[in-house]
Tab-separated table of C-alpha atoms in Angstrom:
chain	number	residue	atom	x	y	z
A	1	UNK	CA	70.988	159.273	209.605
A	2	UNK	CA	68.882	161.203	211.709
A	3	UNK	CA	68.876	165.017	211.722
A	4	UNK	CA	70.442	166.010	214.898
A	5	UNK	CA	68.422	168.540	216.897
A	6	UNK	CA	70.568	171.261	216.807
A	7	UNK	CA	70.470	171.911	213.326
A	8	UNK	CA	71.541	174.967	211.905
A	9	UNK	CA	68.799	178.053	211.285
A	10	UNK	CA	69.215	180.939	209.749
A	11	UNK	CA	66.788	182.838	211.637
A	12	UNK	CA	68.856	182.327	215.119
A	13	UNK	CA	72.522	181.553	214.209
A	14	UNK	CA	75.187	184.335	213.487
A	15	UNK	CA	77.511	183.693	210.480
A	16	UNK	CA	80.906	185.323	209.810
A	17	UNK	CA	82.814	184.827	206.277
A	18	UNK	CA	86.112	185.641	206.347
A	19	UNK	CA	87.843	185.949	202.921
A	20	UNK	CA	85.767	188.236	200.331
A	21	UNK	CA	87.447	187.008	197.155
A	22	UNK	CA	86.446	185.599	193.665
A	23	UNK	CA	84.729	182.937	195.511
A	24	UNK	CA	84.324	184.102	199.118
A	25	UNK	CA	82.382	187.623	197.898
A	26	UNK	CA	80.319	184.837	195.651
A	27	UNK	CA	79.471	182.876	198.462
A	28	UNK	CA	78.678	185.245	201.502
A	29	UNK	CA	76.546	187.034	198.342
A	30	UNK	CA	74.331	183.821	198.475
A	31	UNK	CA	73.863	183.148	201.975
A	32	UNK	CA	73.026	186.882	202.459
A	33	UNK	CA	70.337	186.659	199.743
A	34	UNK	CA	68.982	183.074	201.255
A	35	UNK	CA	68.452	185.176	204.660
A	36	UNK	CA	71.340	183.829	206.613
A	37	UNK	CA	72.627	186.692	209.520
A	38	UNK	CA	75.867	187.096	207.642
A	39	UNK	CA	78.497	189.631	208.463
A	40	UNK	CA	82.089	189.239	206.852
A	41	UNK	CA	85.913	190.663	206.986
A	42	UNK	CA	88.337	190.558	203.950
A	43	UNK	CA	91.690	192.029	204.522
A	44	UNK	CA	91.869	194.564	202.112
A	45	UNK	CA	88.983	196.639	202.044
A	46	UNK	CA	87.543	196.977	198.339
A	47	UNK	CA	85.609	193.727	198.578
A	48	UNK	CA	84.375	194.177	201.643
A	49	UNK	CA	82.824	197.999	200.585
A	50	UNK	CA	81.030	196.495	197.892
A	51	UNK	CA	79.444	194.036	199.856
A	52	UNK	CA	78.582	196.808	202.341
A	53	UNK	CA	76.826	198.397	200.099
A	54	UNK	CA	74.968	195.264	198.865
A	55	UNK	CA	73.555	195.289	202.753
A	56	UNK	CA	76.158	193.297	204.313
A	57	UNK	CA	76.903	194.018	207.492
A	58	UNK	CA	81.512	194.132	207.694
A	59	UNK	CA	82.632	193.777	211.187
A	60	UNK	CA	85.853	195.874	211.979
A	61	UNK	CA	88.241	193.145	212.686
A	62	UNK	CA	88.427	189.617	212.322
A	63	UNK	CA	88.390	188.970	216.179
A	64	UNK	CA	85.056	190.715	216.304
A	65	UNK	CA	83.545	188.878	213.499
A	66	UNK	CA	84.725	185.539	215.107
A	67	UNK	CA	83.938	185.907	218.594
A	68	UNK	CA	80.039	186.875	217.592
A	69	UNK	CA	79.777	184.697	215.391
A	70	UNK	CA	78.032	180.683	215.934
A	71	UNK	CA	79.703	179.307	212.797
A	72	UNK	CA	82.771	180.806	211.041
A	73	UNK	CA	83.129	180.244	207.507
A	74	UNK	CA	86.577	181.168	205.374
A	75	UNK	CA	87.605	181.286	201.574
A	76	UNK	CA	91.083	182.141	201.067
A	77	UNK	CA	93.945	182.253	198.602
A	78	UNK	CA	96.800	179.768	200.268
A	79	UNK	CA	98.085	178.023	202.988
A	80	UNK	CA	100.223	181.245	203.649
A	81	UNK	CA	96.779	183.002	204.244
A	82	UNK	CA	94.805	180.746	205.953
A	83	UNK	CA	97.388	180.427	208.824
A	84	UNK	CA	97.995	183.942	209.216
A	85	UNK	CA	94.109	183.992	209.553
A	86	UNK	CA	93.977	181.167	211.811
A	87	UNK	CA	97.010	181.189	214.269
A	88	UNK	CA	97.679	185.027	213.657
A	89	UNK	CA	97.599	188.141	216.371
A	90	UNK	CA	93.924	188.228	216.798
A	91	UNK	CA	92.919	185.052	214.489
A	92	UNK	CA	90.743	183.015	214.834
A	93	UNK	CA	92.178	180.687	217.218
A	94	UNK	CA	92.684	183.265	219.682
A	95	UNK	CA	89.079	184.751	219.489
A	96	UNK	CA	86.686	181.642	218.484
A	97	UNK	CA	84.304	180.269	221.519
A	98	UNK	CA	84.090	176.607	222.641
A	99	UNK	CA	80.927	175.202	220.956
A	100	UNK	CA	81.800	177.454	217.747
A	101	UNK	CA	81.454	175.564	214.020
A	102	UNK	CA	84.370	176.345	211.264
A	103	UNK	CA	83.881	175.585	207.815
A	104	UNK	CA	87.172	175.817	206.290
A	105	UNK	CA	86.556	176.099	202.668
A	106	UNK	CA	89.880	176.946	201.240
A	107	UNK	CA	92.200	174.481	198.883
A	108	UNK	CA	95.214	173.931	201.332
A	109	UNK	CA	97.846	171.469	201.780
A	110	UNK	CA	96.751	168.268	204.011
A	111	UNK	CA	99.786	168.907	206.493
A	112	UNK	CA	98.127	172.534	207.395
A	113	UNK	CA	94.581	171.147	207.876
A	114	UNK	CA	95.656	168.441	209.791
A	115	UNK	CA	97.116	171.092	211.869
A	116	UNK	CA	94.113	173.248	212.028
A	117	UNK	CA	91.861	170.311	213.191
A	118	UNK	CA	94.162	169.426	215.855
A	119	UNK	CA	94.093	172.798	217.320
A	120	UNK	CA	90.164	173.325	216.997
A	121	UNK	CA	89.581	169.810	219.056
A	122	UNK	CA	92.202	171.563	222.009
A	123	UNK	CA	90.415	174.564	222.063
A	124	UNK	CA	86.818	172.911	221.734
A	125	UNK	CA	85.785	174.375	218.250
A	126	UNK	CA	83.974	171.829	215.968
A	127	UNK	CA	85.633	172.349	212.539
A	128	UNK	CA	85.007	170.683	209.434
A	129	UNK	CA	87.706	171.449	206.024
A	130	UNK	CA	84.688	172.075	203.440
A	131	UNK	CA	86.511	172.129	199.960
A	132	UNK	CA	84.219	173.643	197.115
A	133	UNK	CA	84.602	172.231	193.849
A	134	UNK	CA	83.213	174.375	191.274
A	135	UNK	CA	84.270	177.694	189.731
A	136	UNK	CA	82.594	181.366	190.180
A	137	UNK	CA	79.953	180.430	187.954
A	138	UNK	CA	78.858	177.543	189.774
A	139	UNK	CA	78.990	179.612	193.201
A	140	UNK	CA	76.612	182.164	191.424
A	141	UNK	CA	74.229	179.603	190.496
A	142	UNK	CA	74.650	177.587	193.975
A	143	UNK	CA	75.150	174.353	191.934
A	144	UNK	CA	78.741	173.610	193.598
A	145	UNK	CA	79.635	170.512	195.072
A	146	UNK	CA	80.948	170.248	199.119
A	147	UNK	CA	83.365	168.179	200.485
A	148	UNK	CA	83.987	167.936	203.630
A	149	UNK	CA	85.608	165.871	206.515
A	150	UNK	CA	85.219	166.005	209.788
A	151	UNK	CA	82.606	164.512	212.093
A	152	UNK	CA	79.265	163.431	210.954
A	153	UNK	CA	77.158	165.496	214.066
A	154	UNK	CA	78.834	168.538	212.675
A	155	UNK	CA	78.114	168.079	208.831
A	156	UNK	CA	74.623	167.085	209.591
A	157	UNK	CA	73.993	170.121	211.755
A	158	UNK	CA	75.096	172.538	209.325
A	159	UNK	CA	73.011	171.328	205.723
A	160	UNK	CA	70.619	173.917	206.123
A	161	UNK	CA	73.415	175.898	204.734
A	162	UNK	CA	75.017	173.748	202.819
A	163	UNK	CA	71.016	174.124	201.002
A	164	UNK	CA	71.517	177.673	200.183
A	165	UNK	CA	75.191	177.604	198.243
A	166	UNK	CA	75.778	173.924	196.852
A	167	UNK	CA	74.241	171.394	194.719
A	168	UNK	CA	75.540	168.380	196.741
A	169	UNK	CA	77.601	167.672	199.916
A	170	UNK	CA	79.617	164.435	200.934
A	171	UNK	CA	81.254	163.713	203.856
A	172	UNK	CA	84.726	162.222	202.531
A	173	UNK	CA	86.029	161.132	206.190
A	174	UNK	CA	87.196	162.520	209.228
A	175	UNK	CA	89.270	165.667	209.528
A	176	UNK	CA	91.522	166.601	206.227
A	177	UNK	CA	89.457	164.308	204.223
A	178	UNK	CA	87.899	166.800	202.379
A	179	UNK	CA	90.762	169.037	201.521
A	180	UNK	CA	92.356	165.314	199.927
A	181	UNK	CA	89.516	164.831	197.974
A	182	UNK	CA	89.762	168.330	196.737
A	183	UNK	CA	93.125	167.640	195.255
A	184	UNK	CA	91.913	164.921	193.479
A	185	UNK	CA	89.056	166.680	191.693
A	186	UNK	CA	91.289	169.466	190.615
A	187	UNK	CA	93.995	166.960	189.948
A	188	UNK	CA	91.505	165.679	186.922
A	189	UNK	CA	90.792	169.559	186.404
A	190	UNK	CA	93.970	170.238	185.228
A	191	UNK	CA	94.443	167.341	183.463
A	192	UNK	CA	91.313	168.124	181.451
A	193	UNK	CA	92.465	171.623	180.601
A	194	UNK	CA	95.947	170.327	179.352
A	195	UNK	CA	93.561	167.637	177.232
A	196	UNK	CA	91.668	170.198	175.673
A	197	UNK	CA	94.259	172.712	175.320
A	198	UNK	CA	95.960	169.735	173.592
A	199	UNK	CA	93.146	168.707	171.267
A	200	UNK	CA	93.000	172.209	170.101
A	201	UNK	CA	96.310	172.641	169.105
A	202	UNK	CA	96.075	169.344	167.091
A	203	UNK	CA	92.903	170.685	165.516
A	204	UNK	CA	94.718	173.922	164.410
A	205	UNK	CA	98.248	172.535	163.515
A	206	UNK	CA	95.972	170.166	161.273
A	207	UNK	CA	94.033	173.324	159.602
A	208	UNK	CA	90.209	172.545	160.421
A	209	UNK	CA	87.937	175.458	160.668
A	210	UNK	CA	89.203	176.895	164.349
A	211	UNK	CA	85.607	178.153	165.221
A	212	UNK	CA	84.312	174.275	163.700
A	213	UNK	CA	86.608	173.006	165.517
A	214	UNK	CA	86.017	174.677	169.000
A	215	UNK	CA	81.798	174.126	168.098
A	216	UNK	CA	82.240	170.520	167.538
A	217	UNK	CA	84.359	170.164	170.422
A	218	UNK	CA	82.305	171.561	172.945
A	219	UNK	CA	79.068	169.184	171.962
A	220	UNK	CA	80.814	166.237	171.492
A	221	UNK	CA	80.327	163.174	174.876
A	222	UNK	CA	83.717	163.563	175.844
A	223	UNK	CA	83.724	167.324	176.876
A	224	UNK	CA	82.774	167.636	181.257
A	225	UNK	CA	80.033	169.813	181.667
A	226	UNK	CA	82.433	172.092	183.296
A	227	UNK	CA	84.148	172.766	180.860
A	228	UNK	CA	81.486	174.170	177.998
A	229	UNK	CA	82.468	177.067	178.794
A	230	UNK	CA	85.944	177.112	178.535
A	231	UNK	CA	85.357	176.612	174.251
A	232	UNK	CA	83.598	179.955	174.331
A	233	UNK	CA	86.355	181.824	175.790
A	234	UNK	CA	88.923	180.558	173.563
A	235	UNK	CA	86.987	181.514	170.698
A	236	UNK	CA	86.833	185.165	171.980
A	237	UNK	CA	90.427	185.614	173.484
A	238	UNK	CA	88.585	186.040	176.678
A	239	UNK	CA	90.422	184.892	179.790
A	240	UNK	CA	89.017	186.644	182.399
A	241	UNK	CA	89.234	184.428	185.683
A	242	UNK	CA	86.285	182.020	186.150
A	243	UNK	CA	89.185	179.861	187.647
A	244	UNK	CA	92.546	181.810	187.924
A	245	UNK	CA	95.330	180.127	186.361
A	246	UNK	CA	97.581	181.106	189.582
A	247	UNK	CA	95.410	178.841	191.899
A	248	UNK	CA	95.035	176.083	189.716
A	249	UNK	CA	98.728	175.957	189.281
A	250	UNK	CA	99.115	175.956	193.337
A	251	UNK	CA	96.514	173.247	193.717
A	252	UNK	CA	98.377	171.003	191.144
A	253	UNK	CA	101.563	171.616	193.220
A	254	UNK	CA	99.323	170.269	196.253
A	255	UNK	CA	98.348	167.311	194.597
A	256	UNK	CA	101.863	166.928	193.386
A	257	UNK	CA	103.026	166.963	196.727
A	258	UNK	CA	100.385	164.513	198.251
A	259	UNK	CA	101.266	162.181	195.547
A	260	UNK	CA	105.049	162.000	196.469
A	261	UNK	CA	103.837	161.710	199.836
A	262	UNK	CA	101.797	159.069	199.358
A	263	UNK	CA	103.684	157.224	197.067
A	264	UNK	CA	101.573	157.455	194.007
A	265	UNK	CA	103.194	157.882	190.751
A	266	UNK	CA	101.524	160.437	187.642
A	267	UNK	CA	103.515	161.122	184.620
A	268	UNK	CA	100.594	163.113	182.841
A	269	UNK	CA	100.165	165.735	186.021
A	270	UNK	CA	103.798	165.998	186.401
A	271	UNK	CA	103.233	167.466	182.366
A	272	UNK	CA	100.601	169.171	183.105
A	273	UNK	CA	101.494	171.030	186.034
A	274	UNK	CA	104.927	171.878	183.893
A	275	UNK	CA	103.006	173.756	181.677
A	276	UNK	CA	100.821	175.958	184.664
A	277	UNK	CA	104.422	176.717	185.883
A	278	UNK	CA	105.536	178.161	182.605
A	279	UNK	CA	102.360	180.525	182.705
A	280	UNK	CA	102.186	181.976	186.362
A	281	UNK	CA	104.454	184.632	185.317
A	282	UNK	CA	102.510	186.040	182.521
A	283	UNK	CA	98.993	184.470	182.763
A	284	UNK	CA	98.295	183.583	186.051
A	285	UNK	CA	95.577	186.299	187.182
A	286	UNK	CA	93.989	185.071	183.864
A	287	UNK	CA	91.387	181.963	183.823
A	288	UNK	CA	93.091	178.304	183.759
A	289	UNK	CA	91.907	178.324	179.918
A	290	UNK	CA	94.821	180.661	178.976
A	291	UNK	CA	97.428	177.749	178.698
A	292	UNK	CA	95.389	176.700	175.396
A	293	UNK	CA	97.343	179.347	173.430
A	294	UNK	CA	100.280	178.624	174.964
A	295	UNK	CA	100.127	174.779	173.975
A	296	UNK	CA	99.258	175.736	170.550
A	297	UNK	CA	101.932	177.831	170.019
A	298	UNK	CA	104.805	175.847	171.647
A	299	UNK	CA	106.574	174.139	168.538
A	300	UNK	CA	108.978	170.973	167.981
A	301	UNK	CA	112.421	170.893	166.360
A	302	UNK	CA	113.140	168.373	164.424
């Protein structure tokens, strides 16, 4: 395909990030560093201080950040958040200039980014849904994957900065198709989890050497490269969030959802995303690893 002339640099275009979470605050962090004209907003203003103080420039409202801004880039918690950000007093809708690129990087339902691309092609915004699979680690080290859908002109335009977060991109489809391929990467996510978490308890309940056990486990073919590290905090009680529990358990609703909607049948998520529910009330700020303790200490009667 051949690089469209109007490709993205960093020396001319103006970015805004909107979202300064676990993985937003990650990710404006590296295109900051790569030289990218980055300003940001975040809601609440903690984040956005300490990224002031790493020399990034925080614009006083959202509408300001959007209207200067050539390409607008958000990472947010929900599909609650995302259209408050987008169809709110002041959003992004109502400040965003024909001509401007969105990258649309949170993990939403299908119906609401459906919805935002139909609104961005009335208003003459060229917006792409650019789903980020890969956890805070991955965003540090700028080896995450991008998916995106929308049209090609657009994703082609914009790898320049796709080169400065991620290890790969794809273009799933058109608009939406990234946010659907999203939901099935983290539909295998949590499955994995549950499968380790599983394996684990079997290992225990069956009285092999638990830090054996968790060493073996880790090395052997079978184990995703993702999830290495996921061994280590088990072994230390450490569930700080690489991965919060809370947004894996909403993203397995998602993909719950698009299933029914679709028509496709999965008995081993519908387990799986049982056992997030059970842990949102008490472990979901921690990583998506806490549910191993909880598997091994459920019990049977019988």
């Amino acid at each position: 395909m051949a690089i469209p002339e109007d490709i993205l640099n960093k020396h001319t275009v103006q970015i805004g990030f909107i979202g300064l979470g676990l993985m937003g605050s990650r990710l404006t962090r590296r295109l900051h560093s790569a030289g990218w004209n980055v300003h940001a907003w975040n809601r609440s203003p903690q984040p956005a201080d300490a990224l002031r103080r790493e020399g990034v420039v925080i614009a006083a409202s959202m509408a300001e950040l959007v209207v200067y801004s050539d390409v607008v880039l958000s990472s947010l918690a929900n599909d609650e958040a995302v259209h408050s950000v987008y169809f709110g007093e002041e959003g992004v809708f109502s400040a965003a200039k024909r001509g401007t690129i969105i990258l649309e990087m949170s993990t939403i339902s299908p119906e609401l980014s459906h919805l935002l691309h139909r609104q961005a092609s009335t208003l003459g915004i060229r917006l792409l849904d650019l789903a980020v699979s890969g956890s805070t680690p991955a965003v540090e080290a700028g080896t995450i994957t991008l998916l995106a859908g929308g049209d090609s002109q657009t994703f082609e335009r914009c790898v320049p900065l796709y080169e400065s977060i991620a290890k790969q991109w794809f273009l799933i489809g058109p608009g939406s198709s990234g946010v659907l391929m999203k939901l099935v990467v983290n539909l295998l996510l949590g499955l994995d989890m549950q499968a380790i978490a599983e394996a684990v308890s079997l290992g225990e309940h069956l009285k092999i050497d638990r830090n054996i056990l968790l060493d073996v486990l880790s090395r052997t073919a079978v184990i995703a490269p993702a999830f290495v590290g996921k061994f280590q905090k088990i072994k230390n009680g450490d569930y700080s969030p690489e991965f919060p529990l809370r947004l894996m358990s909403k993203d397995m609703d998602l993909a719950m959802s698009a299933a029914r909607n679709s028509g496709a049948v999965l008995p081993a998520a519908t387990a799986a995303q049982s056992v997030l529910t059970s842990n949102i009330s008490t472990n979901g700020d921690l990583d998506l690893a806490a549910i191993t303790p909880f598997v091994i200490g459920q019990t049977t009667n019988g």
